[in-house]
Amino acid sequence: MFMEFGGGHWLSLYGGLWPAGTLPPLEIRTMTRSKPEGVVLPKDVPNPGTHTWAFYLRLFLAWVDMGFRVPKVDFVRGGLDAP
């Protein structure tokens, strides 16, 4: 499962659905200010409340590596509207 949005250049992949042993190690949690009240996150990786400059830099450099193209997701037919 992934989430794609128009005009973006990345896909959000959901790690809970990866086969055991294939998920890359967690490096950072983003947007933790949106977590439910009372949730305490472990300190095993950084937990910034919003995206960091390093996050944006890595995202931009990945887009440079892609030649500033937006990936084509042409195997999905139609749309999906979630309530």
N, CA, C and O atoms as a Tinker XYZ file with bonds, in Angstrom:
   332  protein
     1  N      0.851000   -1.164000    0.000000    73     2
     2  CA     0.000000    0.000000    0.000000    64     1     3
     3  C      0.897000    1.227000    0.000000    63     2     4     5
     4  O      1.932000    1.247000    0.665000    81     3
     5  N      0.503000    2.237000   -0.738000    73     3     6
     6  CA     1.221000    3.498000   -0.724000    64     5     7
     7  C      0.234000    4.622000   -0.925000    63     6     8     9
     8  O     -0.912000    4.399000   -1.316000    81     7
     9  N      0.683000    5.825000   -0.658000    73     7    10
    10  CA    -0.138000    7.004000   -0.877000    64     9    11
    11  C      0.585000    7.884000   -1.877000    63    10    12    13
    12  O      1.769000    8.174000   -1.708000    81    11
    13  N     -0.107000    8.307000   -2.907000    73    11    14
    14  CA     0.479000    9.178000   -3.918000    64    13    15
    15  C     -0.432000   10.380000   -4.055000    63    14    16    17
    16  O     -1.653000   10.247000   -3.987000    81    15
    17  N      0.146000   11.541000   -4.245000    73    15    18
    18  CA    -0.668000   12.728000   -4.456000    64    17    19
    19  C     -0.165000   13.452000   -5.690000    63    18    20    21
    20  O      1.018000   13.389000   -6.025000    81    19
    21  N     -1.065000   14.131000   -6.355000    73    19    22
    22  CA    -0.728000   14.818000   -7.587000    64    21    23
    23  C      0.330000   15.884000   -7.376000    63    22    24    25
    24  O      0.231000   16.681000   -6.443000    81    23
    25  N      1.341000   15.907000   -8.232000    73    23    26
    26  CA     2.366000   16.924000   -8.191000    64    25    27
    27  C      3.533000   16.614000   -7.276000    63    26    28    29
    28  O      4.521000   17.347000   -7.286000    81    27
    29  N      3.456000   15.573000   -6.500000    73    27    30
    30  CA     4.551000   15.222000   -5.601000    64    29    31
    31  C      5.577000   14.356000   -6.304000    63    30    32    33
    32  O      5.357000   13.874000   -7.415000    81    31
    33  N      6.698000   14.170000   -5.636000    73    31    34
    34  CA     7.733000   13.332000   -6.250000    64    33    35
    35  C      8.169000   12.222000   -5.315000    63    34    36    37
    36  O      9.290000   11.726000   -5.432000    81    35
    37  N      7.319000   11.824000   -4.400000    73    35    38
    38  CA     7.624000   10.679000   -3.559000    64    37    39
    39  C      6.347000    9.918000   -3.254000    63    38    40    41
    40  O      5.244000   10.441000   -3.405000    81    39
    41  N      6.509000    8.706000   -2.834000    73    39    42
    42  CA     5.398000    7.871000   -2.385000    64    41    43
    43  C      5.611000    7.572000   -0.914000    63    42    44    45
    44  O      6.739000    7.326000   -0.488000    81    43
    45  N      4.552000    7.590000   -0.142000    73    43    46
    46  CA     4.638000    7.211000    1.269000    64    45    47
    47  C      4.349000    5.720000    1.362000    63    46    48    49
    48  O      3.263000    5.272000    0.995000    81    47
    49  N      5.305000    4.958000    1.847000    73    47    50
    50  CA     5.149000    3.519000    1.995000    64    49    51
    51  C      4.874000    3.198000    3.458000    63    50    52    53
    52  O      5.448000    3.823000    4.350000    81    51
    53  N      4.019000    2.247000    3.703000    73    51    54
    54  CA     3.621000    1.901000    5.059000    64    53    55
    55  C      4.378000    0.672000    5.530000    63    54    56    57
    56  O      4.125000   -0.443000    5.074000    81    55
    57  N      5.324000    0.895000    6.463000    73    55    58
    58  CA     6.256000   -0.135000    6.905000    64    57    59
    59  C      5.606000   -1.337000    7.535000    63    58    60    61
    60  O      6.160000   -2.434000    7.469000    81    59
    61  N      4.436000   -1.170000    8.153000    73    59    62
    62  CA     3.766000   -2.295000    8.793000    64    61    63
    63  C      3.336000   -3.370000    7.816000    63    62    64    65
    64  O      2.982000   -4.478000    8.220000    81    63
    65  N      3.365000   -3.051000    6.543000    73    63    66
    66  CA     2.934000   -4.001000    5.521000    64    65    67
    67  C      4.098000   -4.669000    4.793000    63    66    68    69
    68  O      3.877000   -5.492000    3.904000    81    67
    69  N      5.340000   -4.324000    5.160000    73    67    70
    70  CA     6.507000   -4.926000    4.523000    64    69    71
    71  C      6.724000   -6.329000    5.065000    63    70    72    73
    72  O      6.416000   -6.591000    6.228000    81    71
    73  N      7.247000   -7.235000    4.250000    73    71    74
    74  CA     7.585000   -8.569000    4.752000    64    73    75
    75  C      8.634000   -8.480000    5.872000    63    74    76    77
    76  O      9.493000   -7.599000    5.858000    81    75
    77  N      8.555000   -9.380000    6.815000    73    75    78
    78  CA     9.484000   -9.397000    7.955000    64    77    79
    79  C     10.925000   -9.418000    7.470000    63    78    80    81
    80  O     11.274000  -10.168000    6.558000    81    79
    81  N     11.757000   -8.589000    8.087000    73    79    82
    82  CA    13.176000   -8.569000    7.765000    64    81    83
    83  C     13.564000   -7.719000    6.573000    63    82    84    85
    84  O     14.749000   -7.647000    6.245000    81    83
    85  N     12.608000   -7.067000    5.905000    73    83    86
    86  CA    12.937000   -6.284000    4.712000    64    85    87
    87  C     12.801000   -4.787000    4.932000    63    86    88    89
    88  O     13.219000   -4.007000    4.076000    81    87
    89  N     12.237000   -4.366000    6.041000    73    87    90
    90  CA    12.030000   -2.949000    6.309000    64    89    91
    91  C     13.354000   -2.287000    6.694000    63    90    92    93
    92  O     14.045000   -2.772000    7.590000    81    91
    93  N     13.721000   -1.174000    6.023000    73    91    94
    94  CA    14.945000   -0.477000    6.421000    64    93    95
    95  C     14.824000    0.036000    7.851000    63    94    96    97
    96  O     13.711000    0.232000    8.338000    81    95
    97  N     15.943000    0.255000    8.531000    73    95    98
    98  CA    15.876000    0.730000    9.915000    64    97    99
    99  C     15.282000    2.134000    9.998000    63    98   100   101
   100  O     15.495000    2.959000    9.110000    81    99
   101  N     14.547000    2.393000   11.056000    73    99   102
   102  CA    13.955000    3.696000   11.308000    64   101   103
   103  C     15.061000    4.715000   11.571000    63   102   104   105
   104  O     15.976000    4.448000   12.350000    81   103
   105  N     14.985000    5.881000   10.925000    73   103   106
   106  CA    15.984000    6.931000   11.103000    64   105   107
   107  C     15.434000    8.148000   11.829000    63   106   108   109
   108  O     16.163000    8.797000   12.579000    81   107
   109  N     14.157000    8.472000   11.621000    73   107   110
   110  CA    13.553000    9.660000   12.209000    64   109   111
   111  C     12.037000    9.526000   12.137000    63   110   112   113
   112  O     11.501000    8.908000   11.217000    81   111
   113  N     11.362000   10.104000   13.105000    73   111   114
   114  CA     9.900000   10.226000   13.044000    64   113   115
   115  C      9.613000   11.687000   12.706000    63   114   116   117
   116  O     10.231000   12.583000   13.282000    81   115
   117  N      8.696000   11.938000   11.792000    73   115   118
   118  CA     8.372000   13.311000   11.419000    64   117   119
   119  C      6.951000   13.649000   11.820000    63   118   120   121
   120  O      6.108000   12.770000   11.998000    81   119
   121  N      6.708000   14.924000   11.957000    73   119   122
   122  CA     5.374000   15.446000   12.279000    64   121   123
   123  C      4.828000   14.877000   13.585000    63   122   124   125
   124  O      3.639000   14.569000   13.676000    81   123
   125  N      5.668000   14.736000   14.578000    73   123   126
   126  CA     5.224000   14.149000   15.843000    64   125   127
   127  C      4.309000   15.082000   16.623000    63   126   128   129
   128  O      3.663000   14.645000   17.576000    81   127
   129  N      4.236000   16.344000   16.248000    73   127   130
   130  CA     3.298000   17.240000   16.926000    64   129   131
   131  C      1.848000   16.831000   16.644000    63   130   132   133
   132  O      0.937000   17.270000   17.345000    81   131
   133  N      1.629000   15.995000   15.624000    73   131   134
   134  CA     0.286000   15.532000   15.274000    64   133   135
   135  C     -0.096000   14.242000   15.996000    63   134   136   137
   136  O     -1.183000   13.711000   15.768000    81   135
   137  N      0.775000   13.731000   16.860000    73   135   138
   138  CA     0.465000   12.481000   17.555000    64   137   139
   139  C     -0.675000   12.704000   18.543000    63   138   140   141
   140  O     -0.865000   13.823000   19.020000    81   139
   141  N     -1.427000   11.669000   18.852000    73   139   142
   142  CA    -2.526000   11.811000   19.808000    64   141   143
   143  C     -2.018000   12.240000   21.185000    63   142   144   145
   144  O     -0.914000   11.876000   21.591000    81   143
   145  N     -2.817000   12.999000   21.879000    73   143   146
   146  CA    -2.455000   13.456000   23.215000    64   145   147
   147  C     -2.206000   12.260000   24.132000    63   146   148   149
   148  O     -2.958000   11.286000   24.123000    81   147
   149  N     -1.152000   12.352000   24.913000    73   147   150
   150  CA    -0.821000   11.280000   25.846000    64   149   151
   151  C      0.123000   10.231000   25.298000    63   150   152   153
   152  O      0.642000    9.417000   26.062000    81   151
   153  N      0.362000   10.227000   23.985000    73   151   154
   154  CA     1.287000    9.262000   23.389000    64   153   155
   155  C      2.712000    9.685000   23.706000    63   154   156   157
   156  O      3.085000   10.835000   23.476000    81   155
   157  N      3.503000    8.771000   24.228000    73   155   158
   158  CA     4.909000    9.027000   24.540000    64   157   159
   159  C      5.753000    8.227000   23.550000    63   158   160   161
   160  O      5.644000    7.003000   23.471000    81   159
   161  N      6.585000    8.927000   22.807000    73   159   162
   162  CA     7.423000    8.267000   21.806000    64   161   163
   163  C      8.758000    7.866000   22.419000    63   162   164   165
   164  O      9.302000    8.591000   23.252000    81   163
   165  N      9.286000    6.718000   22.013000    73   163   166
   166  CA    10.615000    6.335000   22.501000    64   165   167
   167  C     11.673000    7.285000   21.956000    63   166   168   169
   168  O     11.447000    7.967000   20.956000    81   167
   169  N     12.804000    7.326000   22.600000    73   167   170
   170  CA    13.900000    8.223000   22.208000    64   169   171
   171  C     14.956000    7.502000   21.366000    63   170   172   173
   172  O     16.112000    7.923000   21.328000    81   171
   173  N     14.558000    6.407000   20.686000    73   171   174
   174  CA    15.510000    5.624000   19.898000    64   173   175
   175  C     15.981000    6.338000   18.636000    63   174   176   177
   176  O     17.075000    6.067000   18.139000    81   175
   177  N     15.156000    7.251000   18.114000    73   175   178
   178  CA    15.506000    8.074000   16.953000    64   177   179
   179  C     14.962000    9.477000   17.220000    63   178   180   181
   180  O     14.119000    9.644000   18.101000    81   179
   181  N     15.423000   10.485000   16.483000    73   179   182
   182  CA    14.883000   11.836000   16.676000    64   181   183
   183  C     13.367000   11.888000   16.426000    63   182   184   185
   184  O     12.844000   11.194000   15.554000    81   183
   185  N     12.684000   12.719000   17.204000    73   183   186
   186  CA    11.230000   12.870000   17.115000    64   185   187
   187  C     10.837000   14.340000   16.947000    63   186   188   189
   188  O     10.127000   14.875000   17.799000    81   187
   189  N     11.277000   15.008000   15.877000    73   187   190
   190  CA    10.936000   16.429000   15.740000    64   189   191
   191  C      9.437000   16.627000   15.514000    63   190   192   193
   192  O      8.757000   15.769000   14.949000    81   191
   193  N      8.943000   17.771000   15.967000    73   191   194
   194  CA     7.522000   18.057000   15.820000    64   193   195
   195  C      7.110000   18.323000   14.386000    63   194   196   197
   196  O      5.941000   18.158000   14.038000    81   195
   197  N      8.042000   18.729000   13.557000    73   195   198
   198  CA     7.762000   19.013000   12.155000    64   197   199
   199  C      8.929000   18.485000   11.315000    63   198   200   201
   200  O      9.853000   17.870000   11.847000    81   199
   201  N      8.884000   18.724000   10.017000    73   199   202
   202  CA     9.988000   18.299000    9.156000    64   201   203
   203  C     11.229000   19.121000    9.455000    63   202   204   205
   204  O     11.132000   20.309000    9.761000    81   203
   205  N     12.386000   18.499000    9.368000    73   203   206
   206  CA    13.653000   19.191000    9.612000    64   205   207
   207  C     14.260000   19.640000    8.284000    63   206   208   209
   208  O     13.864000   19.176000    7.215000    81   207
   209  N     15.225000   20.550000    8.375000    73   207   210
   210  CA    15.930000   20.968000    7.161000    64   209   211
   211  C     16.659000   19.785000    6.521000    63   210   212   213
   212  O     16.738000   19.685000    5.297000    81   211
   213  N     17.187000   18.896000    7.354000    73   211   214
   214  CA    17.870000   17.710000    6.817000    64   213   215
   215  C     16.897000   16.834000    6.038000    63   214   216   217
   216  O     17.269000   16.258000    5.016000    81   215
   217  N     15.655000   16.726000    6.508000    73   215   218
   218  CA    14.623000   15.957000    5.810000    64   217   219
   219  C     14.369000   16.571000    4.429000    63   218   220   221
   220  O     14.367000   15.872000    3.415000    81   219
   221  N     14.156000   17.894000    4.411000    73   219   222
   222  CA    13.906000   18.570000    3.132000    64   221   223
   223  C     15.106000   18.455000    2.194000    63   222   224   225
   224  O     14.934000   18.294000    0.986000    81   223
   225  N     16.319000   18.538000    2.743000    73   223   226
   226  CA    17.513000   18.398000    1.906000    64   225   227
   227  C     17.573000   17.009000    1.279000    63   226   228   229
   228  O     17.837000   16.878000    0.084000    81   227
   229  N     17.330000   15.975000    2.078000    73   227   230
   230  CA    17.358000   14.608000    1.534000    64   229   231
   231  C     16.273000   14.415000    0.478000    63   230   232   233
   232  O     16.502000   13.768000   -0.543000    81   231
   233  N     15.101000   14.975000    0.727000    73   231   234
   234  CA    14.006000   14.883000   -0.231000    64   233   235
   235  C     14.373000   15.587000   -1.532000    63   234   236   237
   236  O     14.143000   15.056000   -2.619000    81   235
   237  N     14.940000   16.776000   -1.418000    73   235   238
   238  CA    15.352000   17.519000   -2.611000    64   237   239
   239  C     16.436000   16.778000   -3.385000    63   238   240   241
   240  O     16.367000   16.680000   -4.610000    81   239
   241  N     17.439000   16.255000   -2.676000    73   239   242
   242  CA    18.517000   15.525000   -3.360000    64   241   243
   243  C     17.997000   14.269000   -4.049000    63   242   244   245
   244  O     18.494000   13.898000   -5.112000    81   243
   245  N     17.008000   13.615000   -3.459000    73   243   246
   246  CA    16.398000   12.458000   -4.125000    64   245   247
   247  C     15.697000   12.892000   -5.405000    63   246   248   249
   248  O     15.744000   12.191000   -6.415000    81   247
   249  N     15.045000   14.055000   -5.357000    73   247   250
   250  CA    14.369000   14.576000   -6.544000    64   249   251
   251  C     15.388000   14.947000   -7.619000    63   250   252   253
   252  O     15.135000   14.743000   -8.806000    81   251
   253  N     16.541000   15.492000   -7.213000    73   251   254
   254  CA    17.624000   15.785000   -8.163000    64   253   255
   255  C     18.063000   14.486000   -8.835000    63   254   256   257
   256  O     18.215000   14.434000  -10.055000    81   255
   257  N     18.267000   13.433000   -8.029000    73   255   258
   258  CA    18.669000   12.133000   -8.588000    64   257   259
   259  C     17.647000   11.594000   -9.579000    63   258   260   261
   260  O     17.997000   10.843000  -10.490000    81   259
   261  N     16.383000   11.975000   -9.405000    73   259   262
   262  CA    15.316000   11.521000  -10.305000    64   261   263
   263  C     15.201000   12.416000  -11.536000    63   262   264   265
   264  O     14.321000   12.211000  -12.372000    81   263
   265  N     16.083000   13.405000  -11.651000    73   263   266
   266  CA    16.031000   14.305000  -12.805000    64   265   267
   267  C     14.850000   15.260000  -12.740000    63   266   268   269
   268  O     14.349000   15.695000  -13.777000    81   267
   269  N     14.396000   15.596000  -11.521000    73   267   270
   270  CA    13.263000   16.509000  -11.308000    64   269   271
   271  C     11.986000   16.018000  -11.980000    63   270   272   273
   272  O     11.148000   16.814000  -12.405000    81   271
   273  N     11.852000   14.717000  -12.069000    73   271   274
   274  CA    10.634000   14.127000  -12.646000    64   273   275
   275  C      9.696000   13.689000  -11.533000    63   274   276   277
   276  O     10.123000   13.441000  -10.406000    81   275
   277  N      8.437000   13.599000  -11.858000    73   275   278
   278  CA     7.426000   13.048000  -10.965000    64   277   279
   279  C      7.181000   11.612000  -11.413000    63   278   280   281
   280  O      6.932000   11.377000  -12.595000    81   279
   281  N      7.246000   10.649000  -10.501000    73   279   282
   282  CA     7.071000    9.258000  -10.931000    64   281   283
   283  C      5.667000    9.018000  -11.487000    63   282   284   285
   284  O      4.684000    9.566000  -10.989000    81   283
   285  N      5.599000    8.206000  -12.506000    73   283   286
   286  CA     4.318000    7.827000  -13.100000    64   285   287
   287  C      3.756000    6.635000  -12.336000    63   286   288   289
   288  O      4.426000    5.616000  -12.167000    81   287
   289  N      2.541000    6.777000  -11.887000    73   287   290
   290  CA     1.831000    5.672000  -11.228000    64   289   291
   291  C      0.681000    5.330000  -12.173000    63   290   292   293
   292  O     -0.456000    5.758000  -11.977000    81   291
   293  N      1.006000    4.548000  -13.202000    73   291   294
   294  CA     0.011000    4.273000  -14.236000    64   293   295
   295  C     -0.661000    2.918000  -14.089000    63   294   296   297
   296  O     -1.470000    2.531000  -14.934000    81   295
   297  N     -0.335000    2.194000  -13.027000    73   295   298
   298  CA    -0.955000    0.883000  -12.837000    64   297   299
   299  C     -2.182000    0.963000  -11.942000    63   298   300   301
   300  O     -2.848000   -0.048000  -11.720000    81   299
   301  N     -2.494000    2.154000  -11.423000    73   299   302
   302  CA    -3.701000    2.340000  -10.627000    64   301   303
   303  C     -4.749000    2.946000  -11.546000    63   302   304   305
   304  O     -4.506000    3.972000  -12.181000    81   303
   305  N     -5.898000    2.322000  -11.616000    73   303   306
   306  CA    -6.980000    2.806000  -12.489000    64   305   307
   307  C     -8.040000    3.481000  -11.639000    63   306   308   309
   308  O     -8.529000    2.903000  -10.669000    81   307
   309  N     -8.394000    4.705000  -12.004000    73   307   310
   310  CA    -9.430000    5.413000  -11.262000    64   309   311
   311  C     -8.876000    6.054000  -10.012000    63   310   312   313
   312  O     -7.662000    6.162000   -9.838000    81   311
   313  N     -9.770000    6.475000   -9.149000    73   311   314
   314  CA    -9.366000    7.147000   -7.922000    64   313   315
   315  C     -9.899000    6.420000   -6.710000    63   314   316   317
   316  O    -10.739000    5.526000   -6.811000    81   315
   317  N     -9.401000    6.817000   -5.584000    73   315   318
   318  CA    -9.849000    6.261000   -4.326000    64   317   319
   319  C    -10.165000    7.425000   -3.411000    63   318   320   321
   320  O     -9.294000    8.240000   -3.107000    81   319
   321  N    -11.388000    7.502000   -2.981000    73   319   322
   322  CA   -11.798000    8.573000   -2.081000    64   321   323
   323  C    -12.133000    7.935000   -0.741000    63   322   324   325
   324  O    -13.094000    7.175000   -0.617000    81   323
   325  N    -11.323000    8.259000    0.254000    73   323   326
   326  CA   -11.562000    7.734000    1.594000    64   325   327
   327  C    -12.371000    8.760000    2.389000    63   326   328   329
   328  O    -12.168000    9.965000    2.244000    81   327
   329  N    -13.277000    8.279000    3.221000    73   327   330
   330  CA   -14.088000    9.234000    4.011000    64   329   331
   331  C    -13.262000    9.954000    5.054000    63   330   332
   332  O    -13.790000   10.783000    5.795000    81   331
